[in-house]
Amino acid sequence: MKIIEKIVDFILDQYKALLLIIAVLFFISAYLVVTEIKVENSLKIWFLDNDPHYGAYLDFQEQYGNDDIVTIFAEYPESAICEESARDAEYIKSRLDSLDFIDKVYTVFSADFLNANDFELNIEQVAEEAPQTDSARQEIINRLNSFPVIKNTFLTPDQKGHVIIARLKPVDQIENKRDELIRDIKAIAQDVYPEVNMGGIAVLTEALNRRVAEETSVFTSLSYLIIIVLLSFFIRKRRYLLIAIPSVIVPIAVLFGIFVLAGYKLNMISMIIPTILLVYSIADVVHILNIYILYGQIYKTLPKRDIIKKSLVYSFIPCMFTSVTTMAGYVSFTLSPFQALQTTGIFAFLGVGLAFVLLYILTAAGLMILNVPEDEKEWGISLYFEKLNLFISQKV
């Protein structure tokens, strides 16, 4: 108990310096979270590095090419088989071929087909150059009619729209560049088609990651709003919300600042970490503040600092054991073979420990700074529970 008292005394003696340090950490972390945090739902995080199925998938891609493609769709007023579309397609193809994450680019004009001449089979392109005459256009159309697979792959039924297909390099070489590669491909396509339409697995994955990030922002904001409303019910004096809210929010921001600095990205599992910390932090801060209010009523003659110290010392061990047991549960995630669960376990473990430390410092500093009149009216759901307990005890 003496060690706990020394820790609490140190916090109360140095709360201004500690508060300044935490404020600096919070603003740096908040900036990093807003500007740098990214979402990753790549295939790799769901497999072991030595997983035979994942290894076989990578070997297949290395040998036969990636099945992950990006498609660019363009439409022309009369026909996609024209000089303009051929030059546009060639420009986009040459630009895309120069990108290091592109394996091969296919257009309706550069597609290969087997041509039989003089009893020989030759692999030729549908069009060696842009069709400048009607006869050249008709020759390409006739050739495509002879190879319906190529025609149906690259042209719409009315032949006014055509597709450019970019095949990406094997997934292990591009996994961490998806956002960048989609952005670069789109920029090249927009040089020719300002209102470009794109498709493919990579485009869908990038859009999913972006949507998840947007939904996470909305969900997190709503969570904070709900937490504030709930805190207003569970804390007996509303002015203590000025202590409770920062004590809940700051640890999460600081943790994700560390998360970003460590080079990690959010995934579908690690997104639950803020909710975990919210629940844990609320339980602790409500417990500490209610103990302080109760001790303030019991020890009315003691100085404010002594009441704060008694409250923090009394609540230290219960809150610490809650933290330790919770941390032990999440550290077990690191034994999982999956990277996504390992990351979640590590940062949930760090987050709970960090929340315990920061919450105690912030609550202590807030109680030292904030002056709440003794006659301020109490409210909150805990008062109704007390009345309910009193009613039941009288009736039983």
Short mmCIF file of C-alpha atoms in Angstrom, two decimals:
data_model
loop_
_atom_site.label_atom_id
_atom_site.label_comp_id
_atom_site.label_asym_id
_atom_site.label_seq_id
_atom_site.Cartn_x
_atom_site.Cartn_y
_atom_site.Cartn_z
CA MET A 1 0.00 0.00 0.00
CA LYS A 2 2.90 2.38 0.71
CA ILE A 3 4.15 1.96 -2.85
CA ILE A 4 0.71 2.93 -4.15
CA GLU A 5 0.65 5.96 -1.86
CA LYS A 6 4.06 7.05 -3.17
CA ILE A 7 2.86 6.70 -6.75
CA VAL A 8 -0.27 8.74 -6.01
CA ASP A 9 1.77 11.38 -4.14
CA PHE A 10 4.09 11.69 -7.14
CA ILE A 11 1.13 12.14 -9.50
CA LEU A 12 -0.45 14.79 -7.26
CA ASP A 13 2.86 16.62 -6.77
CA GLN A 14 3.79 16.62 -10.46
CA TYR A 15 0.35 16.74 -12.07
CA LYS A 16 1.02 19.99 -13.96
CA ALA A 17 4.17 18.67 -15.63
CA LEU A 18 2.52 15.32 -16.34
CA LEU A 19 -0.53 17.07 -17.78
CA LEU A 20 1.68 19.13 -20.10
CA ILE A 21 3.48 16.02 -21.36
CA ILE A 22 0.18 14.22 -21.98
CA ALA A 23 -1.22 17.27 -23.81
CA VAL A 24 1.79 17.33 -26.16
CA LEU A 25 1.47 13.58 -26.78
CA PHE A 26 -2.26 13.95 -27.41
CA PHE A 27 -1.94 16.71 -30.03
CA ILE A 28 0.91 14.95 -31.83
CA SER A 29 -1.03 11.67 -31.81
CA ALA A 30 -4.26 13.32 -32.94
CA TYR A 31 -2.42 14.91 -35.88
CA LEU A 32 -0.88 11.57 -36.87
CA VAL A 33 -4.22 9.77 -36.62
CA VAL A 34 -6.04 12.35 -38.73
CA THR A 35 -3.36 12.62 -41.43
CA GLU A 36 -1.60 9.26 -41.53
CA ILE A 37 -3.81 6.40 -40.35
CA LYS A 38 -4.73 3.94 -43.11
CA VAL A 39 -6.86 0.84 -43.50
CA GLU A 40 -5.50 -2.49 -44.76
CA ASN A 41 -7.62 -5.51 -45.57
CA SER A 42 -5.06 -7.30 -47.71
CA LEU A 43 -5.03 -11.03 -48.28
CA LYS A 44 -1.70 -11.50 -46.50
CA ILE A 45 -2.92 -10.61 -43.01
CA TRP A 46 -5.28 -13.61 -43.02
CA PHE A 47 -2.57 -16.17 -43.83
CA LEU A 48 0.66 -17.42 -42.31
CA ASP A 49 3.85 -16.75 -44.24
CA ASN A 50 4.43 -20.52 -44.44
CA ASP A 51 0.81 -21.44 -45.17
CA PRO A 52 0.97 -23.99 -48.04
CA HIS A 53 -2.25 -22.74 -49.64
CA TYR A 54 -1.07 -19.12 -49.66
CA GLY A 55 2.33 -20.25 -50.95
CA ALA A 56 0.70 -22.23 -53.77
CA TYR A 57 -1.40 -19.20 -54.67
CA LEU A 58 1.72 -17.00 -54.91
CA ASP A 59 3.54 -19.66 -56.96
CA PHE A 60 0.61 -19.83 -59.36
CA GLN A 61 0.67 -16.06 -59.81
CA GLU A 62 4.42 -16.06 -60.34
CA GLN A 63 4.12 -18.69 -63.05
CA TYR A 64 0.87 -17.80 -64.77
CA GLY A 65 0.25 -14.19 -63.80
CA ASN A 66 -1.95 -12.41 -61.31
CA ASP A 67 -5.70 -12.78 -61.53
CA ASP A 68 -5.94 -9.32 -59.95
CA ILE A 69 -6.73 -6.85 -62.73
CA VAL A 70 -7.76 -3.23 -63.17
CA THR A 71 -10.12 -2.38 -66.02
CA ILE A 72 -10.62 1.01 -67.66
CA PHE A 73 -13.83 1.51 -69.62
CA ALA A 74 -14.18 4.09 -72.38
CA GLU A 75 -17.06 4.86 -74.73
CA TYR A 76 -17.09 6.62 -78.10
CA PRO A 77 -20.03 8.23 -79.94
CA GLU A 78 -20.00 6.02 -83.05
CA SER A 79 -17.59 3.12 -82.58
CA ALA A 80 -14.69 2.14 -80.33
CA ILE A 81 -12.91 0.76 -83.40
CA CYS A 82 -11.57 4.06 -84.69
CA GLU A 83 -8.31 5.98 -84.96
CA GLU A 84 -9.04 8.11 -81.87
CA SER A 85 -9.75 5.17 -79.58
CA ALA A 86 -6.69 3.28 -80.87
CA ARG A 87 -4.40 6.24 -80.13
CA ASP A 88 -6.02 6.75 -76.71
CA ALA A 89 -5.60 3.07 -75.89
CA GLU A 90 -1.97 3.07 -77.05
CA TYR A 91 -1.20 6.16 -74.94
CA ILE A 92 -2.73 4.63 -71.81
CA LYS A 93 -1.03 1.28 -72.50
CA SER A 94 2.42 2.84 -72.88
CA ARG A 95 1.98 4.87 -69.68
CA LEU A 96 0.73 1.89 -67.70
CA ASP A 97 3.53 -0.36 -68.99
CA SER A 98 6.03 2.04 -67.42
CA LEU A 99 4.63 1.49 -63.91
CA ASP A 100 6.60 -0.98 -61.81
CA PHE A 101 3.52 -2.72 -60.40
CA ILE A 102 1.95 -3.49 -63.81
CA ASP A 103 2.72 -6.88 -65.34
CA LYS A 104 0.95 -6.52 -68.68
CA VAL A 105 -1.64 -4.28 -70.34
CA TYR A 106 -4.20 -5.50 -72.89
CA THR A 107 -6.36 -3.47 -75.25
CA VAL A 108 -8.70 -4.52 -78.03
CA PHE A 109 -6.04 -3.42 -80.52
CA SER A 110 -3.02 -5.05 -78.85
CA ALA A 111 -4.74 -8.35 -78.02
CA ASP A 112 -2.96 -11.39 -79.44
CA PHE A 113 -4.62 -13.91 -81.72
CA LEU A 114 -3.53 -16.92 -83.77
CA ASN A 115 -3.32 -16.21 -87.48
CA ALA A 116 -2.87 -19.08 -89.97
CA ASN A 117 -0.93 -18.14 -93.11
CA ASP A 118 0.63 -20.63 -95.53
CA PHE A 119 0.09 -23.50 -93.12
CA GLU A 120 1.86 -21.60 -90.32
CA LEU A 121 0.44 -20.38 -87.04
CA ASN A 122 1.56 -16.91 -86.08
CA ILE A 123 0.73 -14.89 -82.98
CA GLU A 124 -0.26 -11.42 -84.12
CA GLN A 125 -1.96 -8.36 -82.68
CA VAL A 126 -5.48 -7.46 -83.68
CA ALA A 127 -4.17 -4.13 -85.02
CA GLU A 128 -0.54 -3.16 -85.55
CA GLU A 129 -1.46 0.50 -85.95
CA ALA A 130 -4.41 2.83 -85.51
CA PRO A 131 -7.05 2.39 -88.26
CA GLN A 132 -7.09 5.54 -90.39
CA THR A 133 -9.46 4.38 -93.12
CA ASP A 134 -12.83 2.68 -93.23
CA SER A 135 -11.27 -0.40 -94.82
CA ALA A 136 -8.74 -0.65 -91.97
CA ARG A 137 -11.54 -0.34 -89.45
CA GLN A 138 -13.56 -3.02 -91.23
CA GLU A 139 -10.56 -5.36 -91.33
CA ILE A 140 -10.21 -5.09 -87.52
CA ILE A 141 -13.95 -5.68 -87.06
CA ASN A 142 -13.82 -8.77 -89.31
CA ARG A 143 -10.84 -10.08 -87.38
CA LEU A 144 -12.66 -9.58 -84.08
CA ASN A 145 -15.76 -11.31 -85.45
CA SER A 146 -13.56 -14.31 -86.14
CA PHE A 147 -12.43 -14.34 -82.51
CA PRO A 148 -15.58 -13.75 -80.42
CA VAL A 149 -13.70 -14.35 -77.15
CA ILE A 150 -11.51 -11.30 -77.80
CA LYS A 151 -14.45 -9.29 -79.09
CA ASN A 152 -16.68 -10.07 -76.12
CA THR A 153 -13.85 -9.45 -73.66
CA PHE A 154 -12.93 -5.98 -74.89
CA LEU A 155 -16.02 -4.57 -76.66
CA THR A 156 -19.59 -3.83 -75.63
CA PRO A 157 -22.33 -5.43 -77.78
CA ASP A 158 -22.89 -2.16 -79.69
CA GLN A 159 -19.10 -1.79 -80.18
CA LYS A 160 -19.19 1.77 -78.85
CA GLY A 161 -17.40 0.96 -75.61
CA HIS A 162 -14.14 -0.88 -75.04
CA VAL A 163 -12.14 -2.03 -72.04
CA ILE A 164 -8.44 -1.68 -71.28
CA ILE A 165 -7.19 -4.39 -68.93
CA ALA A 166 -4.12 -3.94 -66.72
CA ARG A 167 -2.85 -7.12 -65.07
CA LEU A 168 -1.00 -6.45 -61.84
CA LYS A 169 2.16 -8.13 -60.65
CA PRO A 170 1.90 -10.98 -58.09
CA VAL A 171 0.03 -10.03 -54.95
CA ASP A 172 3.04 -10.25 -52.63
CA GLN A 173 4.77 -7.52 -54.68
CA ILE A 174 1.88 -5.04 -54.70
CA GLU A 175 0.01 -5.76 -51.46
CA ASN A 176 1.22 -2.63 -49.70
CA LYS A 177 0.82 -0.40 -52.78
CA ARG A 178 -2.85 -0.85 -53.62
CA ASP A 179 -3.92 2.69 -52.77
CA GLU A 180 -0.95 4.12 -54.64
CA LEU A 181 -1.37 1.97 -57.74
CA ILE A 182 -5.09 2.70 -58.09
CA ARG A 183 -4.38 6.40 -57.72
CA ASP A 184 -1.64 6.28 -60.39
CA ILE A 185 -3.72 4.24 -62.84
CA LYS A 186 -6.68 6.57 -62.41
CA ALA A 187 -4.51 9.65 -62.97
CA ILE A 188 -3.20 8.20 -66.25
CA ALA A 189 -6.68 7.23 -67.43
CA GLN A 190 -8.06 10.68 -66.56
CA ASP A 191 -5.50 12.29 -68.88
CA VAL A 192 -7.61 10.85 -71.70
CA TYR A 193 -10.98 10.16 -70.08
CA PRO A 194 -11.78 12.79 -67.40
CA GLU A 195 -14.88 10.87 -66.28
CA VAL A 196 -13.19 7.48 -66.25
CA ASN A 197 -14.93 4.31 -65.10
CA MET A 198 -12.72 1.67 -63.50
CA GLY A 199 -13.27 -1.84 -62.19
CA GLY A 200 -11.46 -4.92 -60.96
CA ILE A 201 -10.56 -6.59 -57.67
CA ALA A 202 -7.89 -4.01 -56.83
CA VAL A 203 -10.34 -1.15 -57.38
CA LEU A 204 -12.96 -2.84 -55.21
CA THR A 205 -10.39 -3.52 -52.46
CA GLU A 206 -9.22 0.10 -52.48
CA ALA A 207 -12.83 1.33 -52.40
CA LEU A 208 -13.60 -1.08 -49.55
CA ASN A 209 -10.62 0.19 -47.54
CA ARG A 210 -11.68 3.78 -48.14
CA ARG A 211 -15.27 3.04 -47.17
CA VAL A 212 -14.17 1.17 -44.04
CA ALA A 213 -12.05 4.18 -43.04
CA GLU A 214 -15.04 6.50 -43.54
CA GLU A 215 -17.39 4.20 -41.64
CA THR A 216 -14.85 3.86 -38.84
CA SER A 217 -14.68 7.64 -38.49
CA VAL A 218 -18.46 7.87 -38.29
CA PHE A 219 -18.73 4.90 -35.92
CA THR A 220 -15.98 6.25 -33.65
CA SER A 221 -17.58 9.70 -33.55
CA LEU A 222 -20.96 8.19 -32.68
CA SER A 223 -19.30 6.02 -30.03
CA TYR A 224 -17.79 9.08 -28.39
CA LEU A 225 -21.15 10.83 -28.49
CA ILE A 226 -22.91 7.85 -26.90
CA ILE A 227 -20.16 7.60 -24.29
CA ILE A 228 -20.58 11.25 -23.34
CA VAL A 229 -24.33 10.74 -22.95
CA LEU A 230 -23.81 7.61 -20.85
CA LEU A 231 -21.20 9.32 -18.70
CA SER A 232 -23.68 12.07 -17.95
CA PHE A 233 -25.98 9.42 -16.48
CA PHE A 234 -23.40 7.48 -14.50
CA ILE A 235 -21.50 10.42 -12.96
CA ARG A 236 -23.26 12.02 -10.03
CA LYS A 237 -22.17 15.60 -10.71
CA ARG A 238 -22.23 16.88 -14.26
CA ARG A 239 -19.19 19.12 -13.83
CA TYR A 240 -17.05 16.00 -13.49
CA LEU A 241 -17.74 15.29 -17.16
CA LEU A 242 -14.92 17.78 -17.81
CA ILE A 243 -12.61 15.22 -16.20
CA ALA A 244 -14.24 12.05 -17.48
CA ILE A 245 -14.37 12.89 -21.19
CA PRO A 246 -10.63 13.66 -21.68
CA SER A 247 -9.75 10.67 -19.48
CA VAL A 248 -11.62 8.43 -21.92
CA ILE A 249 -10.56 10.03 -25.23
CA VAL A 250 -6.88 10.86 -24.66
CA PRO A 251 -5.61 7.27 -24.11
CA ILE A 252 -7.20 6.13 -27.38
CA ALA A 253 -5.66 9.00 -29.35
CA VAL A 254 -2.20 8.42 -27.86
CA LEU A 255 -2.39 4.67 -28.52
CA PHE A 256 -3.25 5.18 -32.18
CA GLY A 257 -0.51 7.77 -32.50
CA ILE A 258 1.89 5.00 -31.45
CA PHE A 259 0.05 2.65 -33.82
CA VAL A 260 0.71 4.97 -36.78
CA LEU A 261 4.33 5.66 -35.79
CA ALA A 262 4.97 1.91 -35.63
CA GLY A 263 3.87 1.66 -39.27
CA TYR A 264 0.71 -0.38 -38.72
CA LYS A 265 -2.56 -0.07 -40.59
CA LEU A 266 -6.07 -0.68 -39.32
CA ASN A 267 -7.82 -3.87 -40.33
CA MET A 268 -11.29 -5.27 -39.75
CA ILE A 269 -10.27 -6.73 -36.37
CA SER A 270 -8.01 -4.00 -34.95
CA MET A 271 -10.87 -1.53 -35.43
CA ILE A 272 -12.46 -2.91 -32.26
CA ILE A 273 -9.61 -1.56 -30.11
CA PRO A 274 -11.18 1.91 -29.58
CA THR A 275 -14.41 0.30 -28.40
CA ILE A 276 -12.48 -1.95 -26.00
CA LEU A 277 -10.67 1.03 -24.50
CA LEU A 278 -13.84 3.11 -24.32
CA VAL A 279 -15.63 0.46 -22.26
CA TYR A 280 -12.65 -0.10 -19.99
CA SER A 281 -11.91 3.60 -19.47
CA ILE A 282 -15.52 4.45 -18.67
CA ALA A 283 -15.68 1.75 -16.00
CA ASP A 284 -12.53 3.06 -14.30
CA VAL A 285 -13.25 6.77 -14.49
CA VAL A 286 -16.81 6.35 -13.17
CA HIS A 287 -15.48 4.18 -10.33
CA ILE A 288 -12.79 6.72 -9.33
CA LEU A 289 -15.07 9.76 -9.52
CA ASN A 290 -17.87 8.13 -7.56
CA ILE A 291 -15.38 7.07 -4.86
CA TYR A 292 -14.11 10.65 -4.72
CA ILE A 293 -17.63 12.04 -4.34
CA LEU A 294 -18.40 9.48 -1.63
CA TYR A 295 -15.18 10.25 0.27
CA GLY A 296 -15.90 13.95 -0.04
CA GLN A 297 -19.13 13.37 1.85
CA ILE A 298 -17.48 11.16 4.49
CA TYR A 299 -14.30 13.19 5.10
CA LYS A 300 -15.69 16.71 4.92
CA THR A 301 -13.00 18.14 7.22
CA LEU A 302 -10.03 16.79 5.25
CA PRO A 303 -8.19 18.97 2.70
CA LYS A 304 -9.12 18.39 -0.92
CA ARG A 305 -5.74 16.85 -1.76
CA ASP A 306 -6.08 14.24 0.98
CA ILE A 307 -9.54 13.25 -0.24
CA ILE A 308 -8.19 12.87 -3.78
CA LYS A 309 -5.30 10.78 -2.50
CA LYS A 310 -7.59 8.49 -0.48
CA SER A 311 -9.86 8.04 -3.50
CA LEU A 312 -7.02 7.19 -5.87
CA VAL A 313 -5.32 4.84 -3.41
CA TYR A 314 -8.60 3.05 -2.62
CA SER A 315 -9.49 2.55 -6.29
CA PHE A 316 -5.93 1.75 -7.47
CA ILE A 317 -5.85 -1.98 -6.72
CA PRO A 318 -9.33 -2.86 -8.14
CA CYS A 319 -8.63 -0.88 -11.31
CA MET A 320 -5.12 -2.32 -11.60
CA PHE A 321 -6.36 -5.91 -11.33
CA THR A 322 -9.01 -5.17 -13.94
CA SER A 323 -6.27 -3.84 -16.23
CA VAL A 324 -3.87 -6.71 -15.61
CA THR A 325 -6.46 -9.44 -16.22
CA THR A 326 -7.74 -7.65 -19.32
CA MET A 327 -4.19 -7.24 -20.64
CA ALA A 328 -3.48 -10.92 -20.02
CA GLY A 329 -6.52 -11.82 -22.09
CA TYR A 330 -5.47 -9.70 -25.05
CA VAL A 331 -1.80 -10.63 -24.95
CA SER A 332 -2.93 -14.20 -25.64
CA PHE A 333 -3.94 -12.98 -29.12
CA THR A 334 -0.23 -12.78 -29.96
CA LEU A 335 -0.15 -16.60 -29.92
CA SER A 336 -2.50 -16.63 -32.89
CA PRO A 337 -0.88 -17.57 -36.21
CA PHE A 338 -2.75 -14.75 -37.96
CA GLN A 339 -1.12 -11.36 -38.28
CA ALA A 340 -4.42 -9.48 -37.91
CA LEU A 341 -5.11 -11.06 -34.51
CA GLN A 342 -1.50 -10.60 -33.40
CA THR A 343 -1.63 -6.87 -34.14
CA THR A 344 -4.95 -6.51 -32.35
CA GLY A 345 -3.63 -8.39 -29.33
CA ILE A 346 -0.45 -6.33 -29.06
CA PHE A 347 -2.18 -2.96 -29.27
CA ALA A 348 -5.16 -3.95 -27.11
CA PHE A 349 -2.61 -5.05 -24.49
CA LEU A 350 -0.69 -1.77 -24.77
CA GLY A 351 -3.90 0.24 -24.93
CA VAL A 352 -5.37 -1.11 -21.71
CA GLY A 353 -2.09 -0.51 -19.84
CA LEU A 354 -1.73 2.96 -21.33
CA ALA A 355 -5.35 3.80 -20.52
CA PHE A 356 -4.84 2.78 -16.89
CA VAL A 357 -1.79 5.05 -16.50
CA LEU A 358 -3.13 8.06 -18.41
CA LEU A 359 -6.59 7.79 -16.89
CA TYR A 360 -5.20 7.95 -13.36
CA ILE A 361 -2.99 10.93 -14.17
CA LEU A 362 -5.74 12.82 -15.99
CA THR A 363 -8.34 12.10 -13.31
CA ALA A 364 -5.96 13.17 -10.54
CA ALA A 365 -5.00 16.35 -12.41
CA GLY A 366 -8.63 17.12 -13.18
CA LEU A 367 -9.68 16.72 -9.55
CA MET A 368 -6.82 18.96 -8.42
CA ILE A 369 -7.76 21.68 -10.92
CA LEU A 370 -11.57 21.49 -10.90
CA ASN A 371 -13.53 23.02 -8.06
CA VAL A 372 -17.02 21.62 -7.65
CA PRO A 373 -19.29 23.28 -5.07
CA GLU A 374 -20.35 20.88 -2.33
CA ASP A 375 -23.96 21.95 -2.69
CA GLU A 376 -24.07 21.18 -6.43
CA LYS A 377 -27.04 18.95 -7.06
CA GLU A 378 -26.25 15.29 -7.60
CA TRP A 379 -27.89 13.36 -10.36
CA GLY A 380 -27.24 10.27 -12.42
CA ILE A 381 -28.53 6.75 -12.70
CA SER A 382 -26.52 5.60 -9.67
CA LEU A 383 -28.84 7.62 -7.43
CA TYR A 384 -31.83 5.71 -8.79
CA PHE A 385 -30.06 2.41 -8.09
CA GLU A 386 -29.43 3.55 -4.51
CA LYS A 387 -33.10 4.42 -4.09
CA LEU A 388 -34.07 1.06 -5.58
CA ASN A 389 -31.73 -0.79 -3.19
CA LEU A 390 -33.14 1.17 -0.25
CA PHE A 391 -36.70 0.39 -1.31
CA ILE A 392 -35.96 -3.34 -1.68
CA SER A 393 -34.12 -3.53 1.65
CA GLN A 394 -37.09 -1.89 3.40
CA LYS A 395 -39.62 -4.25 1.84
CA VAL A 396 -37.70 -7.48 2.34
#
